[in-house]
Amino acid sequence: MNLAVFLDRDGVITRDPPHFAHRIDQLEIIPNSAEAIRILNENGFKVVVVSNQSGVARGYYLERDIGVFNQAMEKELKNKGAFIDAIYYCPHHPEGKIEKYRIDCDCRKPKPGMFKRAEKDLNLDLKQSFMVGDKLTDVGAGYNAGCKPILVLTGHGKDEFKKVDKMSIKPNYVSKDLYDSIKIITNRGDY
């Protein structure tokens, strides 16, 4: 079985603009994120993006916009020697404006549906895998999937960290950013 590092997209790999990242002109890789992904690749981890994209259900953009954005992100990462093994996203929201996407699904984080799909697709050992996110819903999703959740302080992470004490589910670790979290994930402190 393979080990994975699940990554939220917006706020962990890319900057999270004020109103839903979906256009290429909004694409900005967070400093050192590509380097972190490259190191994870070199250490044999499957790198899997899991992202809530409720902007589709809310009518802000289309699913194809997510694909275009993700392809541009993957190209930019590849140019820096980093590779994403798989990308999963949830376009649903229970209160969405677009009826087709207005559902209470099993893939919207903190539910573990995207993780379970990846587990089957990539032959993953979820209990030995990690989830890195900037929101407590990411932490909850990692926990619900059986992974070790890490909260990063990029994106919404600093604000979310203030709420941790009030939450029943807590991150196993808190790190400055994705690059800093690889010290925990690889069990090495020399990065």
PDB file of C-alpha atoms in Angstrom, residues 2-190:
ATOM      1  CA  ASN A   2       1.051   3.566  -0.679  1.00  0.00           C
ATOM      2  CA  LEU A   3       1.356   6.449   1.751  1.00  0.00           C
ATOM      3  CA  ALA A   4      -0.203   9.747   0.781  1.00  0.00           C
ATOM      4  CA  VAL A   5      -0.120  13.373   1.723  1.00  0.00           C
ATOM      5  CA  PHE A   6      -3.515  14.909   1.042  1.00  0.00           C
ATOM      6  CA  LEU A   7      -3.399  18.644   0.412  1.00  0.00           C
ATOM      7  CA  ASP A   8      -6.116  21.232   0.347  1.00  0.00           C
ATOM      8  CA  ARG A   9      -5.557  23.435  -2.695  1.00  0.00           C
ATOM      9  CA  ASP A  10      -6.544  27.002  -1.797  1.00  0.00           C
ATOM     10  CA  GLY A  11      -4.546  28.319   1.142  1.00  0.00           C
ATOM     11  CA  VAL A  12      -2.053  25.425   1.161  1.00  0.00           C
ATOM     12  CA  ILE A  13      -0.639  25.162  -2.384  1.00  0.00           C
ATOM     13  CA  THR A  14      -2.107  28.322  -3.888  1.00  0.00           C
ATOM     14  CA  ARG A  15      -3.073  31.664  -2.401  1.00  0.00           C
ATOM     15  CA  ASP A  16      -6.759  31.859  -1.542  1.00  0.00           C
ATOM     16  CA  PRO A  17      -8.167  35.054  -3.081  1.00  0.00           C
ATOM     17  CA  PRO A  18     -11.142  36.759  -1.403  1.00  0.00           C
ATOM     18  CA  HIS A  19     -13.774  35.297  -3.751  1.00  0.00           C
ATOM     19  CA  PHE A  20     -13.186  31.698  -4.873  1.00  0.00           C
ATOM     20  CA  ALA A  21     -10.058  30.899  -6.909  1.00  0.00           C
ATOM     21  CA  HIS A  22     -11.175  29.730 -10.339  1.00  0.00           C
ATOM     22  CA  ARG A  23      -9.459  31.935 -12.949  1.00  0.00           C
ATOM     23  CA  ILE A  24      -5.875  31.468 -14.095  1.00  0.00           C
ATOM     24  CA  ASP A  25      -5.111  35.132 -13.346  1.00  0.00           C
ATOM     25  CA  GLN A  26      -5.827  34.285  -9.674  1.00  0.00           C
ATOM     26  CA  LEU A  27      -3.248  31.480  -9.635  1.00  0.00           C
ATOM     27  CA  GLU A  28      -0.371  32.184  -7.279  1.00  0.00           C
ATOM     28  CA  ILE A  29       1.659  29.352  -5.782  1.00  0.00           C
ATOM     29  CA  ILE A  30       2.465  29.927  -2.105  1.00  0.00           C
ATOM     30  CA  PRO A  31       6.250  30.293  -1.650  1.00  0.00           C
ATOM     31  CA  ASN A  32       8.044  26.972  -1.060  1.00  0.00           C
ATOM     32  CA  SER A  33       4.901  24.892  -1.721  1.00  0.00           C
ATOM     33  CA  ALA A  34       6.280  23.503  -4.982  1.00  0.00           C
ATOM     34  CA  GLU A  35       9.553  22.656  -3.238  1.00  0.00           C
ATOM     35  CA  ALA A  36       7.615  20.876  -0.470  1.00  0.00           C
ATOM     36  CA  ILE A  37       5.654  18.821  -3.000  1.00  0.00           C
ATOM     37  CA  ARG A  38       8.867  17.932  -4.837  1.00  0.00           C
ATOM     38  CA  ILE A  39      10.396  16.673  -1.570  1.00  0.00           C
ATOM     39  CA  LEU A  40       7.264  14.625  -0.843  1.00  0.00           C
ATOM     40  CA  ASN A  41       7.539  13.127  -4.356  1.00  0.00           C
ATOM     41  CA  GLU A  42      11.191  12.262  -3.747  1.00  0.00           C
ATOM     42  CA  ASN A  43      10.269  10.581  -0.447  1.00  0.00           C
ATOM     43  CA  GLY A  44       7.763   8.283  -2.155  1.00  0.00           C
ATOM     44  CA  PHE A  45       4.502   9.850  -0.987  1.00  0.00           C
ATOM     45  CA  LYS A  46       1.489  10.051  -3.274  1.00  0.00           C
ATOM     46  CA  VAL A  47       0.486  13.713  -3.349  1.00  0.00           C
ATOM     47  CA  VAL A  48      -3.286  14.076  -3.590  1.00  0.00           C
ATOM     48  CA  VAL A  49      -5.252  17.330  -3.737  1.00  0.00           C
ATOM     49  CA  VAL A  50      -8.699  17.297  -2.074  1.00  0.00           C
ATOM     50  CA  SER A  51     -10.620  20.534  -2.463  1.00  0.00           C
ATOM     51  CA  ASN A  52     -14.125  21.780  -1.690  1.00  0.00           C
ATOM     52  CA  GLN A  53     -15.235  23.850  -4.687  1.00  0.00           C
ATOM     53  CA  SER A  54     -18.699  25.020  -3.634  1.00  0.00           C
ATOM     54  CA  GLY A  55     -18.435  27.973  -6.026  1.00  0.00           C
ATOM     55  CA  VAL A  56     -19.850  25.598  -8.648  1.00  0.00           C
ATOM     56  CA  ALA A  57     -22.974  24.888  -6.567  1.00  0.00           C
ATOM     57  CA  ARG A  58     -23.277  28.582  -5.763  1.00  0.00           C
ATOM     58  CA  GLY A  59     -23.207  29.488  -9.471  1.00  0.00           C
ATOM     59  CA  TYR A  60     -19.953  31.482  -9.354  1.00  0.00           C
ATOM     60  CA  TYR A  61     -18.121  29.319 -11.907  1.00  0.00           C
ATOM     61  CA  LEU A  62     -18.333  26.045 -13.833  1.00  0.00           C
ATOM     62  CA  GLU A  63     -16.676  22.683 -13.254  1.00  0.00           C
ATOM     63  CA  ARG A  64     -14.583  23.210 -16.381  1.00  0.00           C
ATOM     64  CA  ASP A  65     -13.122  26.345 -14.751  1.00  0.00           C
ATOM     65  CA  ILE A  66     -11.822  24.129 -11.933  1.00  0.00           C
ATOM     66  CA  GLY A  67     -10.177  21.866 -14.510  1.00  0.00           C
ATOM     67  CA  VAL A  68      -8.492  24.764 -16.292  1.00  0.00           C
ATOM     68  CA  PHE A  69      -7.248  26.220 -12.994  1.00  0.00           C
ATOM     69  CA  ASN A  70      -5.969  22.840 -11.786  1.00  0.00           C
ATOM     70  CA  GLN A  71      -4.162  22.184 -15.080  1.00  0.00           C
ATOM     71  CA  ALA A  72      -2.441  25.571 -14.855  1.00  0.00           C
ATOM     72  CA  MET A  73      -1.454  24.845 -11.246  1.00  0.00           C
ATOM     73  CA  GLU A  74      -0.077  21.412 -12.174  1.00  0.00           C
ATOM     74  CA  LYS A  75       1.910  22.935 -15.046  1.00  0.00           C
ATOM     75  CA  GLU A  76       3.445  25.566 -12.774  1.00  0.00           C
ATOM     76  CA  LEU A  77       4.311  22.933 -10.165  1.00  0.00           C
ATOM     77  CA  LYS A  78       5.781  20.627 -12.820  1.00  0.00           C
ATOM     78  CA  ASN A  79       8.015  23.478 -14.019  1.00  0.00           C
ATOM     79  CA  LYS A  80       9.411  23.505 -10.471  1.00  0.00           C
ATOM     80  CA  GLY A  81       9.907  19.721 -10.364  1.00  0.00           C
ATOM     81  CA  ALA A  82       6.765  18.949  -8.331  1.00  0.00           C
ATOM     82  CA  PHE A  83       4.087  16.420  -9.280  1.00  0.00           C
ATOM     83  CA  ILE A  84       0.492  15.911  -8.129  1.00  0.00           C
ATOM     84  CA  ASP A  85      -0.623  12.266  -8.327  1.00  0.00           C
ATOM     85  CA  ALA A  86      -4.366  12.984  -8.267  1.00  0.00           C
ATOM     86  CA  ILE A  87      -6.829  15.819  -7.776  1.00  0.00           C
ATOM     87  CA  TYR A  88     -10.309  15.339  -6.325  1.00  0.00           C
ATOM     88  CA  TYR A  89     -12.806  18.124  -5.772  1.00  0.00           C
ATOM     89  CA  CYS A  90     -16.321  18.463  -4.462  1.00  0.00           C
ATOM     90  CA  PRO A  91     -18.557  20.868  -6.446  1.00  0.00           C
ATOM     91  CA  HIS A  92     -21.541  20.404  -4.104  1.00  0.00           C
ATOM     92  CA  HIS A  93     -23.114  22.468  -1.366  1.00  0.00           C
ATOM     93  CA  PRO A  94     -26.369  21.634   0.456  1.00  0.00           C
ATOM     94  CA  GLU A  95     -27.564  25.236   0.007  1.00  0.00           C
ATOM     95  CA  GLY A  96     -26.223  25.801  -3.520  1.00  0.00           C
ATOM     96  CA  LYS A  97     -28.122  27.829  -6.131  1.00  0.00           C
ATOM     97  CA  ILE A  98     -27.553  25.273  -8.905  1.00  0.00           C
ATOM     98  CA  GLU A  99     -29.985  22.401  -8.310  1.00  0.00           C
ATOM     99  CA  LYS A 100     -27.747  19.726  -9.840  1.00  0.00           C
ATOM    100  CA  TYR A 101     -25.097  20.464  -7.192  1.00  0.00           C
ATOM    101  CA  ARG A 102     -27.433  21.235  -4.258  1.00  0.00           C
ATOM    102  CA  ILE A 103     -26.907  18.006  -2.367  1.00  0.00           C
ATOM    103  CA  ASP A 104     -25.597  16.808   0.963  1.00  0.00           C
ATOM    104  CA  CYS A 105     -22.912  14.555  -0.512  1.00  0.00           C
ATOM    105  CA  ASP A 106     -20.259  12.321   1.023  1.00  0.00           C
ATOM    106  CA  CYS A 107     -17.381  14.130  -0.700  1.00  0.00           C
ATOM    107  CA  ARG A 108     -17.649  17.601   0.843  1.00  0.00           C
ATOM    108  CA  LYS A 109     -15.040  17.982   3.571  1.00  0.00           C
ATOM    109  CA  PRO A 110     -15.147  17.262   6.504  1.00  0.00           C
ATOM    110  CA  LYS A 111     -16.738  14.083   5.120  1.00  0.00           C
ATOM    111  CA  PRO A 112     -14.165  11.561   3.866  1.00  0.00           C
ATOM    112  CA  GLY A 113     -15.599  10.720   0.422  1.00  0.00           C
ATOM    113  CA  MET A 114     -12.705  12.145  -1.618  1.00  0.00           C
ATOM    114  CA  PHE A 115     -10.217  10.312   0.596  1.00  0.00           C
ATOM    115  CA  LYS A 116     -12.060   7.008   0.168  1.00  0.00           C
ATOM    116  CA  ARG A 117     -12.020   7.412  -3.622  1.00  0.00           C
ATOM    117  CA  ALA A 118      -8.297   8.129  -3.560  1.00  0.00           C
ATOM    118  CA  GLU A 119      -7.730   5.153  -1.256  1.00  0.00           C
ATOM    119  CA  LYS A 120      -9.244   2.835  -3.884  1.00  0.00           C
ATOM    120  CA  ASP A 121      -7.750   4.579  -6.926  1.00  0.00           C
ATOM    121  CA  LEU A 122      -4.187   4.766  -5.578  1.00  0.00           C
ATOM    122  CA  ASN A 123      -4.082   1.800  -3.166  1.00  0.00           C
ATOM    123  CA  LEU A 124      -3.483   4.018  -0.129  1.00  0.00           C
ATOM    124  CA  ASP A 125      -2.975   3.292   3.548  1.00  0.00           C
ATOM    125  CA  LEU A 126      -5.014   6.135   5.028  1.00  0.00           C
ATOM    126  CA  LYS A 127      -3.956   5.430   8.624  1.00  0.00           C
ATOM    127  CA  GLN A 128      -0.325   6.120   7.713  1.00  0.00           C
ATOM    128  CA  SER A 129      -1.174   9.131   5.529  1.00  0.00           C
ATOM    129  CA  PHE A 130      -1.447  12.844   6.305  1.00  0.00           C
ATOM    130  CA  MET A 131      -3.911  15.633   5.533  1.00  0.00           C
ATOM    131  CA  VAL A 132      -2.522  19.172   5.299  1.00  0.00           C
ATOM    132  CA  GLY A 133      -5.066  21.977   5.298  1.00  0.00           C
ATOM    133  CA  ASP A 134      -5.672  25.552   6.355  1.00  0.00           C
ATOM    134  CA  LYS A 135      -9.213  25.047   7.685  1.00  0.00           C
ATOM    135  CA  LEU A 136     -10.715  23.011  10.484  1.00  0.00           C
ATOM    136  CA  THR A 137     -12.913  21.272   7.887  1.00  0.00           C
ATOM    137  CA  ASP A 138      -9.645  19.925   6.424  1.00  0.00           C
ATOM    138  CA  VAL A 139      -8.580  18.743   9.878  1.00  0.00           C
ATOM    139  CA  GLY A 140     -11.979  17.094  10.346  1.00  0.00           C
ATOM    140  CA  ALA A 141     -11.806  15.428   6.942  1.00  0.00           C
ATOM    141  CA  GLY A 142      -8.357  14.051   7.686  1.00  0.00           C
ATOM    142  CA  TYR A 143      -9.546  12.762  11.043  1.00  0.00           C
ATOM    143  CA  ASN A 144     -12.716  11.236   9.539  1.00  0.00           C
ATOM    144  CA  ALA A 145     -10.647   9.489   6.856  1.00  0.00           C
ATOM    145  CA  GLY A 146      -8.257   8.083   9.460  1.00  0.00           C
ATOM    146  CA  CYS A 147      -5.306  10.278   8.420  1.00  0.00           C
ATOM    147  CA  LYS A 148      -3.041  12.419  10.581  1.00  0.00           C
ATOM    148  CA  PRO A 149      -4.255  16.020  10.166  1.00  0.00           C
ATOM    149  CA  ILE A 150      -1.879  18.981  10.027  1.00  0.00           C
ATOM    150  CA  LEU A 151      -3.161  22.564  10.196  1.00  0.00           C
ATOM    151  CA  VAL A 152      -0.974  25.057   8.345  1.00  0.00           C
ATOM    152  CA  LEU A 153      -1.018  28.757   9.205  1.00  0.00           C
ATOM    153  CA  THR A 154      -1.175  29.934   5.578  1.00  0.00           C
ATOM    154  CA  GLY A 155      -4.498  30.838   3.942  1.00  0.00           C
ATOM    155  CA  HIS A 156      -7.182  30.790   6.646  1.00  0.00           C
ATOM    156  CA  GLY A 157      -4.935  28.854   9.024  1.00  0.00           C
ATOM    157  CA  LYS A 158      -4.105  31.652  11.475  1.00  0.00           C
ATOM    158  CA  ASP A 159      -7.786  32.487  12.003  1.00  0.00           C
ATOM    159  CA  GLU A 160      -8.738  28.817  12.201  1.00  0.00           C
ATOM    160  CA  PHE A 161      -5.997  28.147  14.762  1.00  0.00           C
ATOM    161  CA  LYS A 162      -7.727  30.571  17.153  1.00  0.00           C
ATOM    162  CA  LYS A 163     -10.759  28.213  17.160  1.00  0.00           C
ATOM    163  CA  VAL A 164      -8.840  24.972  17.813  1.00  0.00           C
ATOM    164  CA  ASP A 165      -9.348  24.976  21.597  1.00  0.00           C
ATOM    165  CA  LYS A 166     -13.130  25.054  21.123  1.00  0.00           C
ATOM    166  CA  MET A 167     -13.139  22.115  18.693  1.00  0.00           C
ATOM    167  CA  SER A 168     -13.568  18.471  19.666  1.00  0.00           C
ATOM    168  CA  ILE A 169     -11.395  17.340  16.740  1.00  0.00           C
ATOM    169  CA  LYS A 170      -7.935  18.868  16.796  1.00  0.00           C
ATOM    170  CA  PRO A 171      -5.005  18.697  14.393  1.00  0.00           C
ATOM    171  CA  ASN A 172      -2.230  16.272  15.287  1.00  0.00           C
ATOM    172  CA  TYR A 173       0.233  18.998  14.327  1.00  0.00           C
ATOM    173  CA  VAL A 174       0.300  22.703  13.481  1.00  0.00           C
ATOM    174  CA  SER A 175       2.947  24.044  11.123  1.00  0.00           C
ATOM    175  CA  LYS A 176       3.849  27.383   9.588  1.00  0.00           C
ATOM    176  CA  ASP A 177       3.218  26.264   6.000  1.00  0.00           C
ATOM    177  CA  LEU A 178       3.332  23.246   3.708  1.00  0.00           C
ATOM    178  CA  TYR A 179       7.115  23.359   3.498  1.00  0.00           C
ATOM    179  CA  ASP A 180       7.427  23.368   7.288  1.00  0.00           C
ATOM    180  CA  SER A 181       5.028  20.417   7.545  1.00  0.00           C
ATOM    181  CA  ILE A 182       7.332  18.126   5.540  1.00  0.00           C
ATOM    182  CA  LYS A 183       9.632  17.967   8.573  1.00  0.00           C
ATOM    183  CA  ILE A 184       6.781  16.270  10.433  1.00  0.00           C
ATOM    184  CA  ILE A 185       5.662  14.110   7.517  1.00  0.00           C
ATOM    185  CA  THR A 186       9.100  12.788   6.589  1.00  0.00           C
ATOM    186  CA  ASN A 187      10.176  12.617  10.250  1.00  0.00           C
ATOM    187  CA  ARG A 188      13.231  14.674   9.363  1.00  0.00           C
ATOM    188  CA  GLY A 189      14.201  18.116  10.543  1.00  0.00           C
ATOM    189  CA  ASP A 190      16.828  18.943   7.945  1.00  0.00           C
TER     190      ASP A 190
END
